[in-house]
Each structure stands twice: as C-alpha cells, then as structure tokens.
Coordinates of N, CA and C in Angstrom, one line a residue:
Q1354 N 12.0 37.4 -142.5 CA 11.1 38.2 -143.1 C 9.8 36.9 -143.2
A1355 N 10.9 36.1 -143.8 CA 10.3 35.3 -144.7 C 9.0 34.8 -144.5
R1356 N 10.5 34.3 -142.7 CA 9.8 33.2 -142.1 C 8.8 33.4 -141.3
H1357 N 9.2 34.6 -140.7 CA 7.7 35.6 -139.7 C 6.7 35.7 -140.9
A1358 N 6.6 35.3 -142.3 CA 5.1 35.6 -142.8 C 4.4 33.9 -142.8
A1359 N 5.5 32.8 -142.8 CA 5.3 31.6 -142.6 C 5.0 31.5 -141.3
A1360 N 5.5 32.1 -140.4 CA 4.5 32.1 -138.8 C 3.8 32.3 -139.0
L1361 N 3.6 33.5 -138.9 CA 2.6 34.4 -139.2 C 1.2 33.8 -140.4
A1362 N 1.6 33.2 -141.2 CA 0.3 32.9 -142.0 C -0.3 31.0 -141.2
A1363 N 1.1 30.1 -139.9 CA 0.7 29.0 -139.6 C -0.5 29.0 -138.7
V1364 N 0.4 30.0 -138.3 CA -0.8 30.6 -136.8 C -2.2 31.1 -137.4
Q1365 N -2.3 31.8 -138.4 CA -3.6 32.2 -138.5 C -3.9 30.6 -139.3
A1366 N -3.4 29.9 -139.6 CA -4.6 28.4 -140.1 C -4.9 28.0 -139.2
E1367 N -3.9 27.3 -138.2 CA -4.3 27.1 -136.6 C -5.4 28.1 -136.7
Q1368 N -6.0 29.4 -136.0 CA -6.5 30.3 -135.6 C -8.2 29.6 -136.2
E1369 N -7.4 29.8 -137.1 CA -8.6 28.8 -138.4 C -9.3 27.6 -139.0
G1370 N -8.3 26.8 -138.2 CA -9.0 26.2 -137.3 C -9.7 25.5 -136.4
V1371 N -9.3 26.6 -135.5 CA -9.2 26.3 -134.0 C -11.2 27.1 -134.4
R1372 N -10.9 27.8 -134.6 CA -12.0 28.7 -134.7 C -13.6 28.0 -135.2
R1373 N -12.9 26.9 -136.6 CA -14.2 26.3 -137.6 C -14.9 24.8 -136.1
K1374 N -13.2 24.6 -135.4 CA -13.5 23.7 -134.5 C -14.9 23.7 -133.6
L1375 N -14.5 25.0 -133.0 CA -15.3 25.8 -132.4 C -16.6 26.0 -132.0
E1376 N -17.0 26.4 -133.7 CA -17.8 27.4 -134.6 C -18.5 25.4 -134.4
S1377 N -18.4 25.1 -135.4 CA -18.4 23.3 -135.0 C -19.3 22.5 -133.9
E1378 N -18.0 22.7 -133.1 CA -18.6 22.2 -131.6 C -19.6 23.4 -130.7
F1379 N -19.9 24.4 -132.0 CA -21.2 25.6 -130.6 C -22.3 25.1 -131.3
A1380 N -22.4 24.8 -132.4 CA -23.4 24.8 -133.6 C -23.9 23.1 -132.9
T1381 N -23.0 22.6 -132.9 CA -23.3 20.3 -132.5 C -24.5 20.8 -130.7
A1382 N -23.4 21.8 -129.9 CA -24.3 22.4 -128.4 C -25.9 22.8 -128.5
I1383 N -25.1 23.8 -129.6 CA -27.2 24.2 -130.2 C -27.9 23.5 -130.6
E1384 N -27.7 22.4 -131.3 CA -28.3 21.3 -131.7 C -29.4 20.4 -130.8
R1385 N -28.0 20.2 -129.8 CA -28.3 19.6 -128.3 C -28.6 20.1 -127.5
V1386 N -28.9 20.9 -127.2 CA -29.9 21.8 -126.1 C -31.4 21.8 -127.0
K1387 N -31.0 22.6 -128.5 CA -32.9 22.5 -128.9 C -33.3 21.0 -128.7
E1388 N -32.8 20.0 -129.5 CA -32.9 18.8 -128.8 C -34.0 19.0 -128.2
E1389 N -33.3 18.7 -126.5 CA -32.4 18.8 -125.0 C -34.6 19.9 -125.1
A1390 N -34.8 20.5 -125.5 CA -35.6 21.5 -125.5 C -36.8 21.1 -125.9
R1391 N -36.6 20.7 -127.2 CA -38.1 19.3 -127.6 C -38.2 18.4 -126.8
E1392 N -37.4 17.8 -126.9 CA -37.4 16.1 -125.3 C -38.6 17.1 -124.7
A1393 N -38.2 18.0 -123.5 CA -38.8 18.2 -122.2 C -39.8 18.8 -121.9
S1394 N -39.8 19.8 -123.7 CA -41.4 20.1 -124.3 C -42.5 19.0 -124.2
A1395 N -42.0 17.7 -125.1 CA -42.6 16.3 -125.6 C -43.4 16.8 -123.7
K1396 N -42.2 16.0 -123.2 CA -42.5 15.4 -122.0 C -44.0 16.3 -120.9
A1397 N -43.2 17.8 -121.3 CA -44.3 18.2 -120.1 C -46.1 18.5 -120.5
L1398 N -46.0 18.5 -122.4 CA -47.0 18.6 -122.4 C -47.8 17.0 -122.5
S1399 N -47.2 15.9 -122.5 CA -47.4 14.4 -122.6 C -48.2 14.3 -120.7
E1400 N -47.3 14.4 -120.3 CA -47.8 15.1 -118.5 C -48.4 16.2 -118.3
A1401 N -48.6 17.0 -119.4 CA -49.7 17.8 -119.6 C -51.9 17.2 -120.0
E1402 N -51.1 16.4 -120.6 CA -52.8 16.0 -121.6 C -53.0 14.8 -120.2
A1403 N -52.1 14.1 -120.3 CA -52.1 12.8 -118.7 C -52.6 13.4 -117.9
A1404 N -52.3 14.9 -117.3 CA -53.5 15.2 -116.5 C -55.1 15.5 -117.3
H1405 N -54.8 16.4 -118.1 CA -55.9 16.9 -118.9 C -57.1 15.7 -118.3
A1406 N -55.9 14.9 -119.4 CA -57.5 13.6 -119.1 C -57.8 12.8 -117.8
A1407 N -56.5 12.6 -116.9 CA -57.2 12.3 -115.8 C -58.2 13.2 -114.8
A1408 N -58.1 14.4 -115.0 CA -59.1 15.3 -114.5 C -60.2 15.4 -114.9
M1409 N -60.1 15.1 -116.2 CA -61.6 14.7 -117.5 C -61.9 13.4 -116.8
E1410 N -61.5 12.5 -116.5 CA -62.3 11.8 -116.7 C -62.8 11.7 -115.0
E1411 N -61.7 12.0 -114.5 CA -62.4 13.2 -112.5 C -63.5 13.0 -112.6
Q1412 N -63.7 14.1 -113.5 CA -65.3 15.3 -113.6 C -66.4 14.1 -114.3
A1413 N -66.0 13.8 -115.0 CA -67.3 12.7 -115.8 C -67.6 11.6 -114.6
Q1414 N -66.6 11.4 -113.8 CA -67.6 10.8 -113.0 C -67.9 11.3 -111.8
R1415 N -67.7 12.6 -110.9 CA -68.3 13.3 -110.3 C -69.5 13.4 -111.1
L1416 N -69.8 14.2 -112.9 CA -70.7 15.0 -112.6 C -72.3 13.4 -113.3
M1417 N -71.9 11.7 -113.3 CA -72.4 10.8 -113.4 C -73.2 10.6 -111.9
T1418 N -71.8 10.8 -110.6 CA -72.6 10.6 -109.7 C -73.5 11.2 -109.2
E1419 N -72.6 12.8 -109.5 CA -74.5 14.6 -109.7 C -75.6 13.7 -110.0
K1420 N -75.6 13.1 -111.3 CA -76.7 12.5 -112.0 C -77.3 11.5 -111.5
E1421 N -76.7 10.2 -111.2 CA -77.6 9.1 -110.3 C -78.1 9.8 -108.9
N1422 N -77.3 10.7 -108.4 CA -78.3 10.9 -106.9 C -79.3 11.7 -107.8
A1423 N -79.0 13.1 -108.3 CA -80.4 13.6 -108.8 C -81.5 12.7 -109.4
C1424 N -81.3 12.1 -109.9 CA -82.0 10.4 -110.5 C -82.4 9.6 -109.1
G1425 N -81.8 9.2 -108.9 CA -81.8 8.6 -107.2 C -83.6 9.9 -106.8
E1426 N -82.9 10.8 -106.3 CA -83.8 11.4 -105.6 C -85.3 11.8 -106.2
T1427 N -85.1 12.1 -107.4 CA -86.1 12.7 -108.6 C -87.6 10.5 -108.1
T1428 N -86.8 10.0 -108.7 CA -86.9 8.8 -108.7 C -87.7 8.5 -107.0
A1429 N -87.4 8.8 -106.0 CA -88.1 8.4 -104.9 C -89.1 9.6 -104.8
H1430 N -88.9 10.7 -105.1 CA -89.7 11.6 -105.1 C -91.2 11.3 -105.6
C1431 N -91.0 10.8 -106.8 CA -92.0 9.9 -107.8 C -92.6 9.2 -107.4
D1432 N -92.1 8.4 -106.2 CA -92.5 7.3 -105.9 C -93.2 7.6 -104.5
A1433 N -93.0 8.9 -103.8 CA -93.6 9.0 -102.8 C -95.1 10.2 -103.3
V1434 N -94.8 10.6 -104.7 CA -96.0 11.1 -105.1 C -96.6 10.1 -105.4
M1435 N -96.9 8.9 -106.0 CA -97.3 8.0 -106.3 C -97.9 7.2 -105.2
S1436 N -97.4 6.8 -104.1 CA -97.9 6.6 -103.6 C -98.9 6.9 -102.0
A1437 N -98.7 8.5 -102.3 CA -99.7 9.8 -101.7 C -101.6 9.5 -102.8
L1438 N -100.6 9.3 -104.1 CA -101.8 9.6 -104.7 C -103.0 7.8 -104.7
S1439 N -101.8 7.4 -105.0 CA -102.5 5.3 -104.4 C -103.8 5.5 -103.6
D1440 N -102.7 6.2 -101.9 CA -103.6 6.4 -100.9 C -104.8 7.1 -101.2
D1441 N -104.2 8.3 -101.5 CA -105.8 9.2 -102.1 C -106.9 8.7 -102.6
V1442 N -106.7 8.1 -103.8 CA -107.3 6.7 -104.8 C -108.2 5.8 -103.7
E1443 N -107.5 5.2 -103.1 CA -108.3 4.9 -102.0 C -109.1 5.3 -100.7
R1444 N -109.0 6.5 -100.5 CA -109.4 6.9 -99.8 C -110.7 7.2 -100.6
L1445 N -111.2 8.1 -101.2 CA -111.6 8.8 -102.7 C -113.0 7.1 -102.8
R1446 N -112.1 5.5 -103.1 CA -113.1 5.1 -103.1 C -113.6 4.7 -102.0
R1447 N -113.4 4.6 -100.6 CA -114.7 4.2 -99.6 C -115.4 5.0 -100.1
L1448 N -114.8 6.4 -99.7 CA -116.5 7.4 -99.4 C -117.2 7.1 -100.6
I1449 N -116.7 6.5 -102.2 CA -117.9 6.5 -102.8 C -119.1 5.4 -102.7
S1450 N -117.8 4.6 -102.2 CA -118.6 2.8 -101.8 C -119.4 3.6 -100.7
D1451 N -118.8 4.0 -99.6 CA -119.9 4.5 -98.3 C -120.8 4.8 -98.8
R1452 N -120.7 6.3 -99.6 CA -121.9 7.6 -100.3 C -123.2 6.3 -100.9
E1453 N -122.6 5.0 -101.8 CA -123.4 4.5 -102.8 C -124.1 3.3 -101.4
S1454 N -123.6 3.1 -100.5 CA -124.4 2.7 -99.3 C -124.8 3.1 -98.5
A1455 N -124.7 4.6 -98.4 CA -125.2 5.6 -97.1 C -126.5 5.4 -98.3
L1456 N -126.9 5.7 -99.2 CA -128.2 6.2 -101.0 C -129.2 4.6 -100.8
K1457 N -128.2 3.5 -100.9 CA -128.6 2.5 -101.4 C -129.5 2.4 -99.6
G1458 N -129.0 2.2 -98.8 CA -129.5 2.7 -97.6 C -130.8 3.7 -97.3
A1459 N -130.7 5.0 -97.4 CA -131.5 6.0 -97.7 C -132.7 5.4 -98.2
Q1460 N -132.6 4.9 -99.6 CA -133.4 4.1 -100.6 C -135.0 3.0 -100.3
V1461 N -134.2 2.7 -99.0 CA -134.5 1.3 -98.9 C -135.2 1.8 -97.7
L1462 N -135.1 2.5 -97.2 CA -135.5 3.4 -96.0 C -136.7 4.2 -96.6
Q1463 N -136.5 5.2 -97.3 CA -137.5 5.6 -98.0 C -138.9 4.6 -98.9
F1464 N -138.0 3.5 -99.5 CA -139.6 3.0 -99.9 C -140.3 2.0 -99.3
V1465 N -139.6 1.1 -97.9 CA -140.4 0.8 -96.4 C -141.6 2.2 -96.1
R1466 N -141.1 3.2 -96.6 CA -142.2 4.1 -95.6 C -143.0 4.3 -96.4
T1467 N -142.9 3.8 -98.0 CA -144.1 4.3 -98.7 C -145.1 3.6 -98.7

C-alpha cells in the first residue's frame, strides 16, 4: 500500500510537472500568436497608411491639374473677351474719327456757303 501511495504520488507529481510545462508552453504560444497578430496588424496599418498617402497625393495631383485646366480656360476666355473689347474700342475710335471728319467737312461747307 505504501508503494502504491508512493507510486501514485510520483505519478501525480509527474502529472503536475507535465501540466505546468504544458501551461507554460501554452502561455508562450499565446504570447507568440498575440505578437504575430500585433505585427500583422501593424504591417496592415502601415500598408493602409501608405496606400492612403498615395491616394491623397494622386487626388492632390488630379485637383491641381483640374485647377490648372480651369485657370487656363478662364485665362483663354478673358483673353478672348479683352481682344473683342479692344477690337470694339478700335472700331468705335474709327467711327468717332470718321464722324469728326464728317462734321468738320460739313462745317467747312457751311462756312463756304455763307
């Protein structure tokens, strides 16, 4: 009976040692999995940040191009309007000059007749 009790105690002690070893290995495995998950999350976040930064840069370039195109269109329109106005001013100056010449001519004729 004493041998049996001693053998049982030895088996229980061995089981306790195996249990502690398995718990330790399990805790180590859990920490390793947690660390791998943290690393994967950090990598995914870094990749997402890089993709977001690239998308923001692309959008900024697209907006700058649209702005430049809009400015170019506005400048072209303003140039066309200014050209048309300059043409109108020149046309009106010619008309005024012709009218002044006609008035002077009429005054000379009227002066000659009187």
